[in-house]
Tab-separated table of C-alpha atoms in Angstrom:
chain	number	residue	atom	x	y	z
K	1140	MET	CA	-9.084	-1.363	-3.708
K	1141	THR	CA	-10.198	2.169	-2.846
K	1142	ASN	CA	-9.568	5.351	-4.799
K	1143	ASN	CA	-7.114	6.360	-2.071
K	1144	ASP	CA	-5.133	3.140	-2.591
K	1145	ILE	CA	-4.957	3.769	-6.334
K	1146	ASP	CA	-3.880	7.369	-5.726
K	1147	TYR	CA	-1.068	6.327	-3.371
K	1148	LEU	CA	0.184	3.786	-5.926
K	1149	ALA	CA	0.183	6.419	-8.661
K	1150	ARG	CA	2.160	8.754	-6.419
K	1151	LEU	CA	4.617	6.009	-5.451
K	1152	ARG	CA	5.304	5.273	-9.133
K	1153	ARG	CA	6.513	8.874	-9.493
K	1154	LEU	CA	8.897	8.657	-6.518
K	1155	ASP	CA	12.369	7.173	-6.693
K	1156	CYS	CA	13.282	4.788	-3.910
K	1157	CYS	CA	16.052	7.044	-2.593
K	1158	ALA	CA	13.490	9.749	-1.815
K	1159	VAL	CA	11.178	7.193	-0.198
K	1160	SER	CA	14.099	5.830	1.832
K	1161	ASP	CA	14.901	9.368	2.996
K	1162	ALA	CA	11.267	9.777	4.009
K	1163	LEU	CA	11.480	6.582	6.082
K	1164	ASP	CA	14.606	7.937	7.760
K	1165	ARG	CA	12.856	11.207	8.543
K	1166	LEU	CA	9.915	9.358	10.056
K	1167	LYS	CA	12.128	6.829	11.857
K	1168	LEU	CA	10.549	3.911	9.994
K	1169	THR	CA	12.117	0.836	8.425
K	1170	GLY	CA	11.219	-0.917	5.189
K	1171	ALA	CA	14.025	-0.397	2.672
K	1172	VAL	CA	15.834	-3.496	1.364
K	1173	THR	CA	18.921	-3.259	-0.824
K	1174	GLY	CA	20.687	-6.055	-2.679
K	1175	LEU	CA	17.645	-7.060	-4.755
K	1176	PRO	CA	18.604	-5.718	-8.188
K	1177	GLN	CA	16.218	-5.589	-11.108
K	1178	GLN	CA	17.062	-8.661	-13.178
K	1179	SER	CA	14.376	-8.222	-15.855
K	1180	GLY	CA	11.922	-5.642	-17.094
K	1181	LYS	CA	12.501	-1.913	-17.023
K	1182	GLY	CA	11.485	0.933	-14.810
K	1183	ARG	CA	10.058	1.457	-11.370
K	1184	ILE	CA	7.145	-0.645	-10.133
K	1185	ALA	CA	4.663	-0.156	-7.319
K	1186	GLY	CA	1.799	-2.219	-5.973
K	1187	ARG	CA	0.250	-3.935	-2.965
K	1188	ALA	CA	2.026	-7.066	-1.757
K	1189	VAL	CA	0.699	-10.542	-2.493
K	1190	THR	CA	3.045	-12.746	-0.472
K	1191	VAL	CA	4.353	-16.298	-0.929
K	1192	ARG	CA	6.548	-18.221	1.523
K	1193	LEU	CA	8.445	-21.306	0.368
K	1194	GLY	CA	10.236	-23.869	2.510
K	1195	ALA	CA	11.629	-27.361	2.599
K	1196	GLY	CA	9.593	-30.427	3.465
K	1197	GLU	CA	5.999	-31.270	2.696
K	1198	PRO	CA	3.358	-28.817	1.491
K	1199	PRO	CA	0.425	-27.977	3.764
K	1200	PRO	CA	-2.592	-30.323	3.634
K	1201	GLY	CA	-5.086	-29.788	0.845
K	1202	PRO	CA	-5.396	-30.198	-2.918
K	1203	PRO	CA	-1.990	-30.013	-4.622
K	1204	ARG	CA	-1.197	-26.773	-6.422
K	1205	HIS	CA	1.994	-25.617	-8.108
K	1206	LEU	CA	3.819	-23.119	-5.950
K	1207	GLY	CA	3.084	-19.499	-6.826
K	1208	THR	CA	-0.115	-20.155	-8.772
K	1209	THR	CA	-2.409	-19.098	-5.933
K	1210	ALA	CA	-0.552	-15.779	-5.708
K	1211	VAL	CA	-0.744	-15.201	-9.459
K	1212	GLU	CA	-4.494	-15.755	-9.448
K	1213	ALA	CA	-4.911	-13.437	-6.440
K	1214	ALA	CA	-2.891	-10.630	-8.055
K	1215	ASP	CA	-3.729	-7.919	-10.566
K	1216	ALA	CA	-2.192	-4.814	-12.125
K	1217	ASN	CA	-1.951	-3.132	-8.721
K	1218	SER	CA	-0.105	-6.086	-7.154
K	1219	VAL	CA	3.526	-7.002	-6.631
K	1220	ILE	CA	4.111	-10.671	-5.799
K	1221	VAL	CA	6.648	-10.960	-2.969
K	1222	VAL	CA	8.359	-14.337	-2.535
K	1223	GLU	CA	10.457	-15.652	0.368
K	1224	GLN	CA	12.753	-18.619	-0.305
K	1225	ARG	CA	15.416	-18.476	2.402
K	1226	THR	CA	15.978	-22.190	2.929
K	1227	GLY	CA	19.554	-22.032	1.673
K	1228	LEU	CA	18.654	-24.679	-0.902
K	1229	GLU	CA	19.528	-24.011	-4.536
K	1230	ALA	CA	15.975	-24.108	-5.862
K	1231	GLY	CA	13.973	-21.698	-7.953
K	1232	CYS	CA	11.196	-19.848	-6.165
K	1233	TRP	CA	9.833	-18.400	-9.407
K	1234	GLY	CA	10.066	-19.467	-13.040
K	1235	GLY	CA	9.101	-18.899	-16.640
K	1236	LEU	CA	5.516	-20.172	-16.674
K	1237	LEU	CA	4.719	-18.252	-13.496
K	1238	THR	CA	6.174	-15.164	-15.144
K	1239	LEU	CA	3.973	-15.687	-18.179
K	1240	GLY	CA	0.910	-16.195	-15.986
K	1241	ALA	CA	1.668	-12.996	-14.067
K	1242	LYS	CA	2.326	-11.102	-17.291
K	1243	VAL	CA	-1.044	-12.193	-18.710
K	1244	ARG	CA	-2.803	-10.942	-15.562
K	1245	GLY	CA	-0.986	-7.618	-15.786
K	1246	VAL	CA	0.827	-8.034	-12.453
K	1247	ALA	CA	3.206	-5.143	-11.772
K	1248	GLY	CA	6.185	-7.377	-10.961
K	1249	VAL	CA	7.860	-9.825	-8.586
K	1250	VAL	CA	10.245	-9.313	-5.679
K	1251	ALA	CA	12.057	-12.452	-4.521
K	1252	ASP	CA	14.417	-13.065	-1.626
K	1253	GLY	CA	15.722	-16.299	-3.112
K	1254	PRO	CA	16.735	-17.828	-6.439
K	1255	VAL	CA	14.680	-17.137	-9.570
K	1256	ARG	CA	14.995	-19.320	-12.663
K	1257	ASP	CA	14.179	-18.764	-16.351
K	1258	ILE	CA	15.326	-15.171	-16.055
K	1259	ASP	CA	15.913	-14.953	-19.812
K	1260	GLU	CA	12.237	-15.730	-20.347
K	1261	ALA	CA	11.303	-12.918	-17.969
K	1262	ARG	CA	13.564	-10.580	-19.931
K	1263	GLY	CA	11.892	-11.672	-23.141
K	1264	TYR	CA	8.486	-10.886	-21.637
K	1265	GLU	CA	9.861	-7.559	-20.303
K	1266	PHE	CA	8.418	-8.547	-16.939
K	1267	PRO	CA	9.947	-6.837	-13.870
K	1268	ILE	CA	11.670	-9.163	-11.412
K	1269	PHE	CA	13.847	-8.011	-8.518
K	1270	THR	CA	15.907	-10.772	-6.919
K	1271	ASN	CA	19.197	-11.444	-5.193
K	1272	LYS	CA	19.968	-14.659	-7.112
K	1273	THR	CA	19.243	-16.548	-10.311
K	1274	THR	CA	19.457	-20.300	-10.845
K	1275	SER	CA	18.665	-23.145	-13.217
K	1276	PHE	CA	17.534	-25.523	-10.462
K	1277	THR	CA	13.855	-26.434	-10.233
K	1278	ALA	CA	11.833	-26.271	-7.048
K	1279	ARG	CA	10.548	-29.806	-7.663
K	1280	GLY	CA	11.805	-32.148	-4.975
K	1281	ARG	CA	13.529	-29.284	-3.174
K	1282	VAL	CA	11.107	-26.657	-1.862
K	1283	VAL	CA	7.336	-26.314	-1.582
K	1284	GLU	CA	4.896	-23.508	-0.986
K	1285	LYS	CA	4.194	-23.149	2.716
K	1286	ALA	CA	1.809	-20.178	2.685
K	1287	THR	CA	0.222	-17.521	0.494
K	1288	ASN	CA	-0.775	-14.109	1.810
K	1289	GLN	CA	0.897	-14.625	5.152
K	1290	PRO	CA	3.814	-12.517	6.485
K	1291	VAL	CA	7.160	-13.151	4.788
K	1292	SER	CA	10.733	-12.034	5.410
K	1293	ILE	CA	12.539	-10.053	2.727
K	1294	GLY	CA	16.003	-8.951	3.777
K	1295	ASP	CA	15.529	-7.780	7.350
K	1296	VAL	CA	11.960	-6.583	6.759
K	1297	THR	CA	8.744	-8.427	7.579
K	1298	VAL	CA	6.302	-7.934	4.703
K	1299	ARG	CA	2.585	-8.404	5.249
K	1300	PRO	CA	-0.089	-8.971	2.621
K	1301	GLY	CA	-1.357	-5.627	1.394
K	1302	ASP	CA	1.782	-3.677	2.286
K	1303	TYR	CA	2.725	-1.090	-0.314
K	1304	VAL	CA	5.766	-1.965	-2.429
K	1305	VAL	CA	7.896	0.320	-4.578
K	1306	ALA	CA	11.038	-0.919	-6.336
K	1307	ASP	CA	13.664	0.498	-8.647
K	1308	ASN	CA	17.377	0.026	-9.265
K	1309	SER	CA	18.274	1.555	-5.895
K	1310	ALA	CA	16.123	-0.516	-3.533
K	1311	VAL	CA	12.887	-2.313	-2.820
K	1312	ILE	CA	10.779	-0.574	-0.173
K	1313	PHE	CA	7.846	-1.904	1.813
K	1314	ILE	CA	5.411	0.449	3.561
K	1315	SER	CA	2.601	-0.410	5.945
K	1316	PRO	CA	-0.849	0.899	4.940
K	1317	ASP	CA	-0.893	2.673	8.316
K	1318	ASP	CA	2.156	4.719	7.273
K	1319	ILE	CA	1.597	5.239	3.547
K	1320	ALA	CA	0.086	8.737	3.725
K	1321	ARG	CA	2.873	10.309	5.756
K	1322	VAL	CA	5.638	8.448	3.880
K	1323	VAL	CA	4.370	9.582	0.472
K	1324	GLU	CA	3.879	13.152	1.659
K	1325	ALA	CA	7.381	13.307	3.160
K	1326	ALA	CA	8.956	11.785	0.036
K	1327	GLU	CA	7.154	14.240	-2.224
K	1328	GLU	CA	8.398	17.125	-0.104
K	1329	ILE	CA	11.973	15.805	-0.313
K	1330	VAL	CA	11.711	15.417	-4.090
K	1331	GLY	CA	10.435	18.982	-4.364
K	1332	ARG	CA	13.328	20.342	-2.331
K	1333	GLU	CA	15.878	18.374	-4.333
K	1334	ALA	CA	14.345	19.611	-7.585
K	1335	ALA	CA	14.757	23.195	-6.386
K	1336	MET	CA	18.366	22.468	-5.471
K	1337	ALA	CA	19.038	20.939	-8.887
K	1338	LYS	CA	17.555	24.031	-10.511
K	1339	ALA	CA	19.875	26.217	-8.467
K	1340	ILE	CA	22.914	24.181	-9.529
K	1341	LEU	CA	21.881	24.447	-13.186
K	1342	SER	CA	21.465	28.214	-12.800
K	1343	GLY	CA	25.069	28.552	-11.606
K	1344	THR	CA	24.791	28.580	-7.833
K	1345	PRO	CA	27.943	26.973	-6.353
K	1346	ILE	CA	27.239	23.411	-5.324
K	1347	SER	CA	28.825	23.983	-1.909
K	1348	GLU	CA	26.201	26.651	-1.282
K	1349	VAL	CA	23.339	24.512	-2.570
K	1350	MET	CA	24.420	21.465	-0.571
K	1351	GLY	CA	25.129	23.353	2.632
K	1352	GLY	CA	23.171	23.387	5.846
K	1353	ALA	CA	19.815	23.141	4.089
K	1354	TYR	CA	20.737	19.829	2.517
K	1355	GLU	CA	22.197	18.398	5.704
K	1356	HIS	CA	18.985	19.179	7.614
K	1357	MET	CA	16.598	18.060	4.873
K	1358	LEU	CA	15.552	14.888	6.676
K	1359	THR	CA	14.514	16.771	9.786
K	1360	GLY	CA	11.757	18.521	7.866
K	1361	ASP	CA	12.947	21.826	9.341
K	1362	LEU	CA	15.141	24.146	7.298
K	1363	THR	CA	14.818	27.130	9.618
């Protein structure tokens, strides 16, 4: 990971997902997924995606491995593990021992489109997990790992290995490395403008004046 990558992650951790979503709108990009609330841990996370896709049927040929373990061992403190389990089967795509393994490696967190089990253990470890469903049902005999570090589907977004991920209680957002510079710069500009507007409100400026034409045109990047 380059110094630029580390810098972008540090900047993402300071940006709330609403500002990043506004930046995507301004730039006519997609990547925001709602409906994946934070079920454990606290605070915003950011990292590069390590992806896992689960499915029904038989695992790919090769030595047997427990699902998710390859991703855990490929991840580090600058990683978010992103899991797809969209089979419709009630089966956990992530669980307590995987959470512990990720916690020990310092992984930033997990985003799962699919059921996660042992969520109380994750809360006990204070490990961030964002998911749309929890369950008690094991993956054993129900789903298997189909691929690691291949594209996955989360909501209506295709996530590729190495995509930037930022998540908080508003959304989970995925950003291509090709777009990260302009997205971060646009989001930082939006945050700066909103901070100035908040300061004006606190100083007594009527909110209708603060949130007038300037606010409505904020996403265009042109307030003239």
